[in-house]
């Protein structure tokens, strides 16, 4: 196989440079590794060799293959040694001035036809290339950590980048076994931009006292299928990394309310409760393992009152079948009897608003999140309003847990937990499409591979229904009066017309 680039230089032999060197050699390129810190390039090379040794021990490589790979990677100690490279990828410290200076020097060394790339995750590719004589040959080539396992790379076109350069880098990414996605040079590119919704909305929900961290995590894992809850994820990445990213994206987008960070993480960062690596974050990690927080038990109740379901409930036929299957007596009157448990299932609205608008007895009213198909989820979520009586809350909890499915009871919140978080993620993704940050297909690929979400954000919106997403956001905006919930034009139009969120205009 002939590769797009046969002689590669990698500058910076840290976590990222090593990984890039490894997959470049695996693709068949000759790789030169350079680092300004004495001995770092050789250590980087040794670390890559150790990876291949491990693969040989596991039977994934034979000795001849390992030797061939090892011969393809060399440590060098000067930029001049990179003169013959047809591609140089920079993965040094994240500092604009350092990177600018590096590319200016590099340009004077390599041939005029060589391609140059930066692995920056948060700086502007355009700004890094601005000091170059030929910025057209420079692009962002943003890998994720650990590079060999995270199979996606963002190819970022700066203001002056030639389209051909992006095309060749994307082709090379495929040869390295990675999926390339094309991004405009905008803050956070694709993955770090699309990832803004999950944590920030969960933090807002927690900040309002709707539910505790562990409950929010359980709901998003069991109801929406996320592998890690937002607070588990924040603990894993550590707040000294994630809080500054939240602030940086917010600032770079001139304080766009959709990306507003939370005072919760600012304060925890100040306290040093960074997450797993400090032994204390949202969870505690005695001896390294996460301490599980026990779930509140299902209450024991003597009897369940008859149940009246609001005619405006989401998925009402399904909800009626569910209540019947759980063995409760259903009321069919136009209004609830004087002892009935009243069940409402709003999209975006809070239980309080529904009880007031439908003139229901709030003391007996409980909400259930029916946005998702009940059969497709592992948890049901109920919400009380400030007037809900304890016996009614307990009766609802016991009823909906009767078949053994997990139930969480939260305080009143527009959109429960899943509706709020999913609609926020979907809305941000739609706005990225509206702004032309990337194509809808690349957005979903990048987020699935880069963040491990169960679906790409647009597929997620299609799963729950674009019209439902729009309704949730409209109603959240009414409940909270917060511009962060205003629907993106991309979602407004597709949601209103019942089109898929991946639909592009002809
Ligand atoms: P690192 O600190 O592990 O490695 C950086 C290496 O660059 C060090 O070995 C250092 O000695 C060397 N270096 C610093 N200045 C240099 C210069 N002027 N010339 C040559 N070598 C120099 O950093 P890491 O994590 O590998 O990050 C590198 C780049 O990749 C940064 O731009 C970072 O933002 C980006 N990135 C990092 C990710 C991560 O998760 N660590 C993910 C995606 C991108």
Short mmCIF file of C-alpha atoms and ligand atoms in Angstrom, two decimals:
data_model
loop_
_atom_site.label_atom_id
_atom_site.label_comp_id
_atom_site.label_asym_id
_atom_site.label_seq_id
_atom_site.Cartn_x
_atom_site.Cartn_y
_atom_site.Cartn_z
CA UNK A 1 0.00 0.00 0.00
CA UNK A 2 1.34 3.47 -0.78
CA UNK A 3 0.56 5.98 1.92
CA UNK A 4 -0.37 9.61 1.33
CA UNK A 5 2.70 10.66 3.27
CA UNK A 6 5.75 8.39 3.40
CA UNK A 7 8.08 10.50 5.56
CA UNK A 8 6.54 11.97 8.66
CA UNK A 9 7.96 14.22 11.31
CA UNK A 10 6.29 14.40 14.72
CA UNK A 11 7.34 17.28 16.97
CA UNK A 12 6.59 16.80 20.66
CA UNK A 13 7.04 13.29 22.04
CA UNK A 14 4.53 13.50 24.87
CA UNK A 15 1.29 11.57 25.28
CA UNK A 16 -0.07 12.70 21.90
CA UNK A 17 3.12 12.76 19.83
CA UNK A 18 3.90 9.16 20.79
CA UNK A 19 0.47 7.95 19.82
CA UNK A 20 0.58 9.78 16.49
CA UNK A 21 4.06 8.39 15.76
CA UNK A 22 2.80 4.89 16.53
CA UNK A 23 -0.16 4.92 14.17
CA UNK A 24 1.82 6.72 11.45
CA UNK A 25 4.43 3.95 11.50
CA UNK A 26 1.67 1.32 11.55
CA UNK A 27 0.25 2.97 8.41
CA UNK A 28 3.60 2.36 6.69
CA UNK A 29 5.27 5.77 7.01
CA UNK A 30 8.86 6.40 8.12
CA UNK A 31 8.60 8.49 11.29
CA UNK A 32 11.06 10.95 12.84
CA UNK A 33 10.31 12.03 16.39
CA UNK A 34 11.63 15.36 17.73
CA UNK A 35 11.34 16.93 21.18
CA UNK A 36 13.02 20.01 22.64
CA UNK A 37 13.46 18.35 26.03
CA UNK A 38 16.71 16.39 26.24
CA UNK A 39 16.14 12.64 25.85
CA UNK A 40 12.35 12.99 25.47
CA UNK A 41 12.28 11.91 21.82
CA UNK A 42 14.20 8.71 22.60
CA UNK A 43 11.91 8.02 25.56
CA UNK A 44 8.92 8.59 23.30
CA UNK A 45 10.29 6.12 20.78
CA UNK A 46 10.96 3.55 23.53
CA UNK A 47 7.38 3.94 24.75
CA UNK A 48 6.04 3.18 21.26
CA UNK A 49 8.37 0.19 20.93
CA UNK A 50 7.06 -1.08 24.27
CA UNK A 51 3.50 -0.90 22.89
CA UNK A 52 4.47 -3.07 19.93
CA UNK A 53 6.29 -5.47 22.26
CA UNK A 54 3.05 -5.85 24.25
CA UNK A 55 1.11 -6.47 21.06
CA UNK A 56 3.58 -9.18 20.13
CA UNK A 57 3.14 -10.80 23.55
CA UNK A 58 -0.59 -10.80 22.98
CA UNK A 59 -0.09 -12.47 19.61
CA UNK A 60 -1.29 -9.45 17.61
CA UNK A 61 2.11 -8.98 15.92
CA UNK A 62 4.85 -11.46 15.07
CA UNK A 63 8.54 -10.71 15.72
CA UNK A 64 9.24 -9.79 12.08
CA UNK A 65 6.33 -7.33 12.03
CA UNK A 66 7.44 -5.79 15.29
CA UNK A 67 11.01 -5.38 14.00
CA UNK A 68 9.78 -3.82 10.76
CA UNK A 69 7.66 -1.34 12.70
CA UNK A 70 10.49 -0.54 15.12
CA UNK A 71 12.83 0.23 12.22
CA UNK A 72 10.36 2.80 10.94
CA UNK A 73 10.58 5.15 13.91
CA UNK A 74 13.64 7.22 14.82
CA UNK A 75 14.38 9.90 17.39
CA UNK A 76 16.10 13.01 16.02
CA UNK A 77 17.49 16.04 17.83
CA UNK A 78 17.16 18.97 15.46
CA UNK A 79 14.52 20.48 13.26
CA UNK A 80 16.92 20.29 10.29
CA UNK A 81 16.59 16.50 10.45
CA UNK A 82 12.97 16.93 9.32
CA UNK A 83 14.02 18.55 6.01
CA UNK A 84 12.97 15.54 3.93
CA UNK A 85 9.53 15.03 5.53
CA UNK A 86 6.43 15.38 3.38
CA UNK A 87 4.26 15.83 6.47
CA UNK A 88 5.16 17.27 9.88
CA UNK A 89 2.65 17.05 12.74
CA UNK A 90 3.18 19.29 15.75
CA UNK A 91 2.10 18.06 19.20
CA UNK A 92 4.02 20.36 21.57
CA UNK A 93 2.77 22.33 24.56
CA UNK A 94 -0.60 24.12 24.06
CA UNK A 95 0.79 27.66 23.73
CA UNK A 96 0.01 29.94 20.79
CA UNK A 97 3.37 31.75 20.74
CA UNK A 98 5.38 28.51 21.00
CA UNK A 99 3.41 26.94 18.14
CA UNK A 100 3.60 30.07 15.96
CA UNK A 101 7.36 30.26 16.34
CA UNK A 102 7.72 26.55 15.66
CA UNK A 103 5.81 26.67 12.35
CA UNK A 104 7.76 29.70 11.18
CA UNK A 105 11.04 27.89 11.81
CA UNK A 106 9.73 24.67 10.34
CA UNK A 107 8.65 26.35 7.13
CA UNK A 108 12.24 27.44 6.51
CA UNK A 109 13.47 23.85 6.85
CA UNK A 110 11.01 21.62 4.95
CA UNK A 111 10.42 21.57 1.18
CA UNK A 112 7.82 23.97 -0.26
CA UNK A 113 5.51 21.05 -1.02
CA UNK A 114 5.49 19.62 2.52
CA UNK A 115 2.23 19.60 4.49
CA UNK A 116 2.21 20.91 8.05
CA UNK A 117 -0.33 20.09 10.75
CA UNK A 118 -1.05 20.99 14.36
CA UNK A 119 -2.66 18.73 16.93
CA UNK A 120 -3.93 21.71 18.94
CA UNK A 121 -7.16 21.02 20.79
CA UNK A 122 -8.15 24.56 21.76
CA UNK A 123 -6.14 27.13 19.79
CA UNK A 124 -7.16 28.66 16.48
CA UNK A 125 -5.48 26.97 13.52
CA UNK A 126 -5.80 30.27 11.65
CA UNK A 127 -3.97 32.13 14.43
CA UNK A 128 -1.16 29.54 14.56
CA UNK A 129 -0.71 29.72 10.77
CA UNK A 130 -0.92 33.51 10.59
CA UNK A 131 2.84 34.04 10.91
CA UNK A 132 3.65 31.57 8.13
CA UNK A 133 4.69 32.52 4.60
CA UNK A 134 2.45 29.82 3.12
CA UNK A 135 -0.42 29.23 5.54
CA UNK A 136 -2.32 27.33 2.82
CA UNK A 137 -0.25 24.20 3.54
CA UNK A 138 -1.16 24.15 7.23
CA UNK A 139 -4.20 22.46 8.83
CA UNK A 140 -5.37 21.20 12.17
CA UNK A 141 -5.08 17.42 12.65
CA UNK A 142 -6.69 16.91 16.03
CA UNK A 143 -6.35 13.44 17.55
CA UNK A 144 -7.78 12.23 20.85
CA UNK A 145 -6.08 10.55 23.78
CA UNK A 146 -5.08 7.69 23.66
CA UNK A 147 -4.43 8.12 19.94
CA UNK A 148 -4.28 4.44 18.88
CA UNK A 149 -7.62 3.66 20.59
CA UNK A 150 -9.60 6.81 19.83
CA UNK A 151 -10.36 6.19 16.20
CA UNK A 152 -11.34 9.68 15.11
CA UNK A 153 -9.38 12.73 14.02
CA UNK A 154 -10.65 16.21 13.22
CA UNK A 155 -9.16 17.75 10.10
CA UNK A 156 -9.45 21.48 10.67
CA UNK A 157 -9.31 24.00 7.85
CA UNK A 158 -7.90 27.35 8.92
CA UNK A 159 -8.91 30.53 7.12
CA UNK A 160 -6.23 30.08 4.44
CA UNK A 161 -5.85 26.27 4.38
CA UNK A 162 -5.97 24.73 0.88
CA UNK A 163 -8.82 22.27 0.45
CA UNK A 164 -6.38 19.77 -1.09
CA UNK A 165 -4.36 19.70 2.16
CA UNK A 166 -7.44 18.68 4.15
CA UNK A 167 -8.30 16.03 1.60
CA UNK A 168 -4.84 14.46 1.76
CA UNK A 169 -4.82 14.51 5.57
CA UNK A 170 -8.25 12.87 5.65
CA UNK A 171 -7.03 10.18 3.25
CA UNK A 172 -3.97 9.61 5.43
CA UNK A 173 -6.16 9.33 8.54
CA UNK A 174 -8.06 6.51 6.86
CA UNK A 175 -4.77 4.79 6.08
CA UNK A 176 -3.97 5.03 9.80
CA UNK A 177 -7.27 3.28 10.57
CA UNK A 178 -9.00 6.41 11.83
CA UNK A 179 -12.20 8.15 10.73
CA UNK A 180 -11.49 11.68 9.58
CA UNK A 181 -14.09 14.39 10.09
CA UNK A 182 -13.80 17.83 8.54
CA UNK A 183 -14.25 20.87 10.79
CA UNK A 184 -14.18 24.61 10.32
CA UNK A 185 -11.68 26.45 12.48
CA UNK A 186 -14.10 27.36 15.29
CA UNK A 187 -13.69 27.13 19.10
CA UNK A 188 -13.68 23.49 20.25
CA UNK A 189 -13.85 22.27 16.62
CA UNK A 190 -16.49 19.48 16.64
CA UNK A 191 -16.08 17.18 19.64
CA UNK A 192 -15.19 19.74 22.30
CA UNK A 193 -17.98 22.01 21.05
CA UNK A 194 -20.68 19.34 20.80
CA UNK A 195 -19.66 18.02 24.23
CA UNK A 196 -20.70 21.26 25.99
CA UNK A 197 -24.31 20.24 26.64
CA UNK A 198 -23.95 17.10 28.72
CA UNK A 199 -21.99 18.38 31.71
CA UNK A 200 -23.26 21.97 31.83
CA UNK A 201 -26.95 21.02 31.76
CA UNK A 202 -26.43 18.27 34.35
CA UNK A 203 -24.66 20.83 36.55
CA UNK A 204 -27.58 23.23 36.21
CA UNK A 205 -30.03 20.50 37.20
CA UNK A 206 -27.91 19.63 40.24
CA UNK A 207 -27.47 23.31 41.04
CA UNK A 208 -31.24 23.76 41.19
CA UNK A 209 -31.50 20.94 43.73
CA UNK A 210 -33.65 18.85 41.37
CA UNK A 211 -31.65 15.70 42.15
CA UNK A 212 -28.27 14.77 43.58
CA UNK A 213 -25.26 13.93 41.40
CA UNK A 214 -25.60 10.17 41.71
CA UNK A 215 -29.31 10.24 40.80
CA UNK A 216 -28.64 12.38 37.72
CA UNK A 217 -25.90 9.95 36.66
CA UNK A 218 -28.18 6.93 37.13
CA UNK A 219 -30.97 8.54 35.13
CA UNK A 220 -28.79 9.47 32.16
CA UNK A 221 -27.18 6.04 32.05
CA UNK A 222 -30.34 3.98 32.50
CA UNK A 223 -32.80 6.16 30.62
CA UNK A 224 -30.72 7.64 27.82
CA UNK A 225 -28.00 4.99 27.50
CA UNK A 226 -24.90 7.09 28.25
CA UNK A 227 -21.97 4.89 29.27
CA UNK A 228 -20.86 7.28 32.03
CA UNK A 229 -22.98 9.75 33.94
CA UNK A 230 -21.93 13.41 33.59
CA UNK A 231 -20.53 13.54 37.12
CA UNK A 232 -18.62 10.27 36.70
CA UNK A 233 -17.22 11.76 33.50
CA UNK A 234 -16.23 15.04 35.19
CA UNK A 235 -14.46 13.01 37.89
CA UNK A 236 -12.62 11.02 35.25
CA UNK A 237 -11.41 13.98 33.18
CA UNK A 238 -10.71 16.02 36.36
CA UNK A 239 -11.97 19.54 36.95
CA UNK A 240 -8.57 21.19 36.37
CA UNK A 241 -9.01 20.08 32.74
CA UNK A 242 -12.75 20.30 32.17
CA UNK A 243 -13.66 23.52 34.01
CA UNK A 244 -11.13 25.65 32.05
CA UNK A 245 -12.41 24.08 28.80
CA UNK A 246 -16.00 25.04 29.75
CA UNK A 247 -14.88 28.60 30.48
CA UNK A 248 -12.74 28.86 27.36
CA UNK A 249 -15.48 27.75 24.94
CA UNK A 250 -17.99 30.05 26.67
CA UNK A 251 -15.63 33.03 26.34
CA UNK A 252 -14.56 32.22 22.80
CA UNK A 253 -18.22 32.23 21.77
CA UNK A 254 -18.65 35.66 23.40
CA UNK A 255 -20.66 34.35 26.35
CA UNK A 256 -23.21 32.34 24.43
CA UNK A 257 -25.66 31.22 27.16
CA UNK A 258 -25.82 27.64 25.79
CA UNK A 259 -22.22 27.07 26.95
CA UNK A 260 -22.45 28.86 30.33
CA UNK A 261 -20.27 27.03 32.89
CA UNK A 262 -21.36 26.35 36.46
CA UNK A 263 -20.30 27.82 39.78
CA UNK A 264 -20.36 24.27 41.16
CA UNK A 265 -17.26 23.23 39.21
CA UNK A 266 -15.55 26.60 39.82
CA UNK A 267 -15.89 26.12 43.57
CA UNK A 268 -14.89 22.46 43.55
CA UNK A 269 -11.85 23.31 41.43
CA UNK A 270 -10.87 25.95 44.00
CA UNK A 271 -11.26 23.36 46.76
CA UNK A 272 -9.03 20.86 44.93
CA UNK A 273 -11.81 18.25 44.68
CA UNK A 274 -10.74 17.54 41.12
CA UNK A 275 -12.05 14.02 40.71
CA UNK A 276 -10.67 10.52 40.61
CA UNK A 277 -7.02 11.61 40.52
CA UNK A 278 -7.28 13.48 43.85
CA UNK A 279 -9.41 10.76 45.47
CA UNK A 280 -12.35 13.12 45.83
CA UNK A 281 -14.67 14.59 43.27
CA UNK A 282 -18.42 14.26 42.97
CA UNK A 283 -17.77 10.73 44.24
CA UNK A 284 -15.12 9.48 46.67
CA UNK A 285 -12.37 7.09 45.63
CA UNK A 286 -10.91 5.41 48.71
CA UNK A 287 -8.17 3.02 47.45
CA UNK A 288 -8.79 4.20 43.88
CA UNK A 289 -12.20 2.55 43.43
CA UNK A 290 -15.35 4.65 43.21
CA UNK A 291 -17.52 4.50 46.31
CA UNK A 292 -21.05 3.61 45.24
CA UNK A 293 -23.85 5.76 46.63
CA UNK A 294 -26.82 3.61 47.63
CA UNK A 295 -30.19 4.28 45.99
CA UNK A 296 -33.17 5.25 48.13
CA UNK A 297 -35.33 2.14 48.66
CA UNK A 298 -38.78 1.68 47.14
CA UNK A 299 -41.29 2.71 49.84
CA UNK A 300 -43.73 0.15 51.19
CA UNK A 301 -47.33 1.26 50.85
CA UNK A 302 -50.48 -0.48 51.99
CA UNK A 303 -52.56 0.25 48.95
CA UNK A 304 -52.31 2.15 45.71
CA UNK A 305 -55.12 4.59 44.97
CA UNK A 306 -56.84 4.58 41.60
CA UNK A 307 -54.90 6.45 38.95
CA UNK A 308 -56.09 9.28 36.72
CA UNK A 309 -53.87 10.12 33.76
CA UNK A 310 -53.96 13.58 32.20
CA UNK A 311 -55.42 13.64 28.69
CA UNK A 312 -52.42 15.75 27.62
CA UNK A 313 -49.81 13.22 28.80
CA UNK A 314 -47.02 12.36 26.36
CA UNK A 315 -47.34 8.80 24.98
CA UNK A 316 -50.71 8.59 26.78
CA UNK A 317 -51.83 5.22 25.32
CA UNK A 318 -48.50 3.67 26.40
CA UNK A 319 -48.77 5.23 29.84
CA UNK A 320 -52.31 3.91 30.29
CA UNK A 321 -51.20 0.41 29.26
CA UNK A 322 -48.26 0.64 31.67
CA UNK A 323 -50.38 1.72 34.65
CA UNK A 324 -52.86 -1.05 33.85
CA UNK A 325 -50.09 -3.65 33.48
CA UNK A 326 -48.69 -2.59 36.86
CA UNK A 327 -52.04 -3.49 38.39
CA UNK A 328 -53.47 -0.11 39.32
CA UNK A 329 -57.08 0.79 38.78
CA UNK A 330 -57.43 3.35 36.00
CA UNK A 331 -59.98 6.12 36.19
CA UNK A 332 -61.74 7.05 32.98
CA UNK A 333 -63.60 10.18 34.12
CA UNK A 334 -62.99 13.60 32.61
CA UNK A 335 -61.69 14.73 35.99
CA UNK A 336 -59.94 12.74 38.75
CA UNK A 337 -61.97 11.33 41.67
CA UNK A 338 -61.31 12.92 45.06
CA UNK A 339 -58.82 10.22 46.14
CA UNK A 340 -57.05 9.55 42.85
CA UNK A 341 -53.33 9.68 42.23
CA UNK A 342 -53.00 12.17 39.37
CA UNK A 343 -50.31 11.41 36.79
CA UNK A 344 -49.10 13.94 34.25
CA UNK A 345 -46.39 13.44 31.62
CA UNK A 346 -45.18 16.79 30.27
CA UNK A 347 -42.55 17.53 27.65
CA UNK A 348 -40.45 20.47 28.80
CA UNK A 349 -43.00 21.85 31.24
CA UNK A 350 -42.72 21.27 34.98
CA UNK A 351 -45.34 19.42 36.99
CA UNK A 352 -46.32 22.61 38.80
CA UNK A 353 -47.22 24.41 35.58
CA UNK A 354 -49.21 21.44 34.28
CA UNK A 355 -51.15 21.11 37.55
CA UNK A 356 -51.95 24.83 37.50
CA UNK A 357 -52.92 24.98 33.81
CA UNK A 358 -55.02 21.79 33.92
CA UNK A 359 -56.56 22.85 37.27
CA UNK A 360 -55.49 19.65 38.99
CA UNK A 361 -55.11 19.10 42.73
CA UNK A 362 -51.34 19.64 43.01
CA UNK A 363 -51.14 17.76 46.33
CA UNK A 364 -52.02 14.54 44.48
CA UNK A 365 -50.14 15.26 41.23
CA UNK A 366 -46.96 13.47 40.19
CA UNK A 367 -45.14 13.66 36.84
CA UNK A 368 -43.51 10.88 34.85
CA UNK A 369 -41.01 11.32 32.02
CA UNK A 370 -42.53 9.61 28.98
CA UNK A 371 -40.30 11.14 26.29
CA UNK A 372 -38.61 7.79 25.71
CA UNK A 373 -40.30 4.49 24.96
CA UNK A 374 -40.71 2.85 28.40
CA UNK A 375 -39.74 -0.55 26.99
CA UNK A 376 -36.43 0.87 25.74
CA UNK A 377 -35.26 2.24 29.10
CA UNK A 378 -34.01 0.71 32.32
CA UNK A 379 -35.36 3.39 34.64
CA UNK A 380 -38.50 5.45 35.14
CA UNK A 381 -38.28 9.00 36.43
CA UNK A 382 -41.01 10.63 38.49
CA UNK A 383 -41.17 14.24 39.63
CA UNK A 384 -43.11 15.80 42.46
CA UNK A 385 -44.18 19.44 42.74
CA UNK A 386 -43.71 21.47 45.93
CA UNK A 387 -47.27 20.63 47.09
CA UNK A 388 -47.20 16.85 46.40
CA UNK A 389 -48.19 14.83 49.51
CA UNK A 390 -45.74 12.23 50.73
CA UNK A 391 -48.34 9.42 50.55
CA UNK A 392 -49.02 10.25 46.90
CA UNK A 393 -45.31 10.39 46.08
CA UNK A 394 -44.73 7.03 47.81
CA UNK A 395 -47.74 5.45 46.09
CA UNK A 396 -46.46 6.57 42.67
CA UNK A 397 -42.94 5.35 43.45
CA UNK A 398 -44.20 1.95 44.64
CA UNK A 399 -46.57 1.58 41.67
CA UNK A 400 -44.03 2.33 38.96
CA UNK A 401 -41.43 0.06 40.64
CA UNK A 402 -43.84 -2.90 40.86
CA UNK A 403 -42.35 -4.77 37.89
CA UNK A 404 -38.83 -4.42 39.31
CA UNK A 405 -37.75 -1.52 37.07
CA UNK A 406 -35.62 1.12 38.81
CA UNK A 407 -37.42 4.36 39.68
CA UNK A 408 -35.94 7.74 40.57
CA UNK A 409 -38.05 10.44 42.15
CA UNK A 410 -36.78 13.96 41.56
CA UNK A 411 -37.99 17.44 42.49
CA UNK A 412 -39.95 19.43 39.99
CA UNK A 413 -37.98 20.62 36.99
CA UNK A 414 -39.00 21.60 33.50
CA UNK A 415 -38.12 18.63 31.32
CA UNK A 416 -37.15 16.19 34.09
CA UNK A 417 -33.45 15.19 33.63
CA UNK A 418 -33.21 13.30 30.35
CA UNK A 419 -35.40 15.72 28.41
CA UNK A 420 -33.33 18.69 29.54
CA UNK A 421 -29.95 17.13 28.90
CA UNK A 422 -30.84 15.44 25.60
CA UNK A 423 -32.59 18.54 24.22
CA UNK A 424 -29.57 20.67 25.17
CA UNK A 425 -27.13 18.30 23.44
CA UNK A 426 -29.35 18.10 20.35
CA UNK A 427 -29.84 21.86 20.23
CA UNK A 428 -26.11 22.60 20.38
CA UNK A 429 -25.47 20.04 17.63
CA UNK A 430 -28.20 21.57 15.47
CA UNK A 431 -26.68 24.99 15.92
CA UNK A 432 -23.29 23.64 14.86
CA UNK A 433 -24.93 22.42 11.64
CA UNK A 434 -26.60 25.80 11.23
CA UNK A 435 -23.22 27.52 11.57
CA UNK A 436 -21.61 25.09 9.14
CA UNK A 437 -18.99 23.92 11.65
CA UNK A 438 -19.16 20.53 9.96
CA UNK A 439 -21.55 18.27 8.07
CA UNK A 440 -24.35 16.53 10.03
CA UNK A 441 -22.80 13.14 9.23
CA UNK A 442 -19.35 14.18 10.48
CA UNK A 443 -20.90 15.66 13.61
CA UNK A 444 -22.52 12.38 14.60
CA UNK A 445 -19.42 10.33 13.74
CA UNK A 446 -17.11 12.65 15.70
CA UNK A 447 -19.29 12.62 18.82
CA UNK A 448 -19.90 8.87 18.79
CA UNK A 449 -16.20 8.08 18.41
CA UNK A 450 -14.78 11.03 20.35
CA UNK A 451 -17.20 11.08 23.29
CA UNK A 452 -18.68 7.58 23.20
CA UNK A 453 -22.31 8.78 23.28
CA UNK A 454 -24.87 6.06 22.53
CA UNK A 455 -25.87 7.88 19.33
CA UNK A 456 -24.56 10.96 17.59
CA UNK A 457 -26.51 14.04 18.78
CA UNK A 458 -28.54 14.34 15.58
CA UNK A 459 -29.43 10.64 15.58
CA UNK A 460 -30.34 11.10 19.25
CA UNK A 461 -32.69 13.95 18.31
CA UNK A 462 -34.24 11.79 15.59
CA UNK A 463 -34.68 8.93 18.07
CA UNK A 464 -36.65 11.05 20.55
CA UNK A 465 -38.34 12.98 17.74
CA UNK A 466 -37.29 16.37 16.33
CA UNK A 467 -40.74 17.77 17.11
CA UNK A 468 -40.49 16.58 20.71
CA UNK A 469 -37.05 18.20 20.99
CA UNK A 470 -38.51 21.46 19.78
CA UNK A 471 -41.44 21.22 22.18
CA UNK A 472 -39.15 20.48 25.14
CA UNK A 473 -36.99 23.52 24.34
CA UNK A 474 -39.91 25.90 23.76
CA UNK A 475 -41.43 24.86 27.09
CA UNK A 476 -38.10 24.99 28.94
CA UNK A 477 -37.70 28.52 27.67
CA UNK A 478 -41.13 29.39 29.07
CA UNK A 479 -40.43 27.74 32.44
CA UNK A 480 -36.93 29.19 32.89
CA UNK A 481 -36.98 32.32 30.72
CA UNK A 482 -33.37 31.47 29.93
CA UNK A 483 -31.99 32.09 26.42
CA UNK A 484 -29.83 28.96 26.70
CA UNK A 485 -32.94 26.98 25.74
CA UNK A 486 -33.82 28.94 22.61
CA UNK A 487 -34.02 26.44 19.77
CA UNK A 488 -31.49 26.71 16.97
CA UNK A 489 -33.03 27.66 13.60
CA UNK A 490 -31.83 24.27 12.28
CA UNK A 491 -33.97 22.49 14.88
CA UNK A 492 -36.91 24.91 14.60
CA UNK A 493 -37.28 24.30 10.89
CA UNK A 494 -36.70 20.56 10.89
CA UNK A 495 -38.75 20.04 14.04
CA UNK A 496 -41.65 22.12 12.74
CA UNK A 497 -41.65 20.30 9.40
CA UNK A 498 -41.16 16.86 10.94
CA UNK A 499 -37.89 16.35 9.02
CA UNK A 500 -34.89 14.36 10.19
CA UNK A 501 -32.23 16.46 11.93
CA UNK A 502 -29.65 15.19 9.44
CA UNK A 503 -31.71 16.58 6.57
CA UNK A 504 -29.69 19.07 4.52
CA UNK A 505 -31.28 21.53 2.12
CA UNK A 506 -30.83 20.68 -1.55
P1 LIG B 1 2.70 16.55 26.71
O1 LIG B 1 3.05 17.57 27.73
O2 LIG B 1 2.50 15.13 27.09
O3 LIG B 1 3.87 16.57 25.59
C1 LIG B 1 4.36 17.73 24.99
C2 LIG B 1 5.80 17.48 24.55
O4 LIG B 1 6.23 18.55 23.75
C3 LIG B 1 6.77 17.37 25.74
O5 LIG B 1 7.54 16.20 25.60
C4 LIG B 1 7.64 18.63 25.59
O6 LIG B 1 8.98 18.41 26.00
C5 LIG B 1 7.56 18.89 24.11
N1 LIG B 1 7.77 20.27 23.70
C6 LIG B 1 7.34 21.41 24.30
N2 LIG B 1 7.70 22.48 23.58
C7 LIG B 1 8.39 22.03 22.50
C8 LIG B 1 9.00 22.65 21.37
N3 LIG B 1 8.99 23.97 21.22
N4 LIG B 1 9.62 21.87 20.46
C9 LIG B 1 9.63 20.53 20.60
N5 LIG B 1 9.07 19.88 21.66
C10 LIG B 1 8.45 20.63 22.58
O7 LIG B 1 1.45 17.13 25.91
P2 LIG B 1 0.32 16.32 25.11
O8 LIG B 1 -0.75 15.94 26.03
O9 LIG B 1 0.98 15.28 24.27
O10 LIG B 1 -0.25 17.49 24.17
C11 LIG B 1 0.43 17.95 23.03
C12 LIG B 1 -0.54 18.75 22.16
O11 LIG B 1 -1.65 17.94 21.83
C13 LIG B 1 -1.11 20.01 22.82
O12 LIG B 1 -1.29 20.98 21.81
C14 LIG B 1 -2.45 19.53 23.33
O13 LIG B 1 -3.38 20.57 23.46
C15 LIG B 1 -2.86 18.58 22.22
N6 LIG B 1 -3.84 17.55 22.60
C16 LIG B 1 -3.75 16.89 23.79
C17 LIG B 1 -4.69 15.93 24.14
C18 LIG B 1 -4.59 15.19 25.45
O14 LIG B 1 -5.60 14.59 25.85
N7 LIG B 1 -3.45 15.17 26.11
C19 LIG B 1 -5.80 15.59 23.24
C20 LIG B 1 -5.76 16.28 21.98
C21 LIG B 1 -4.82 17.24 21.70
#
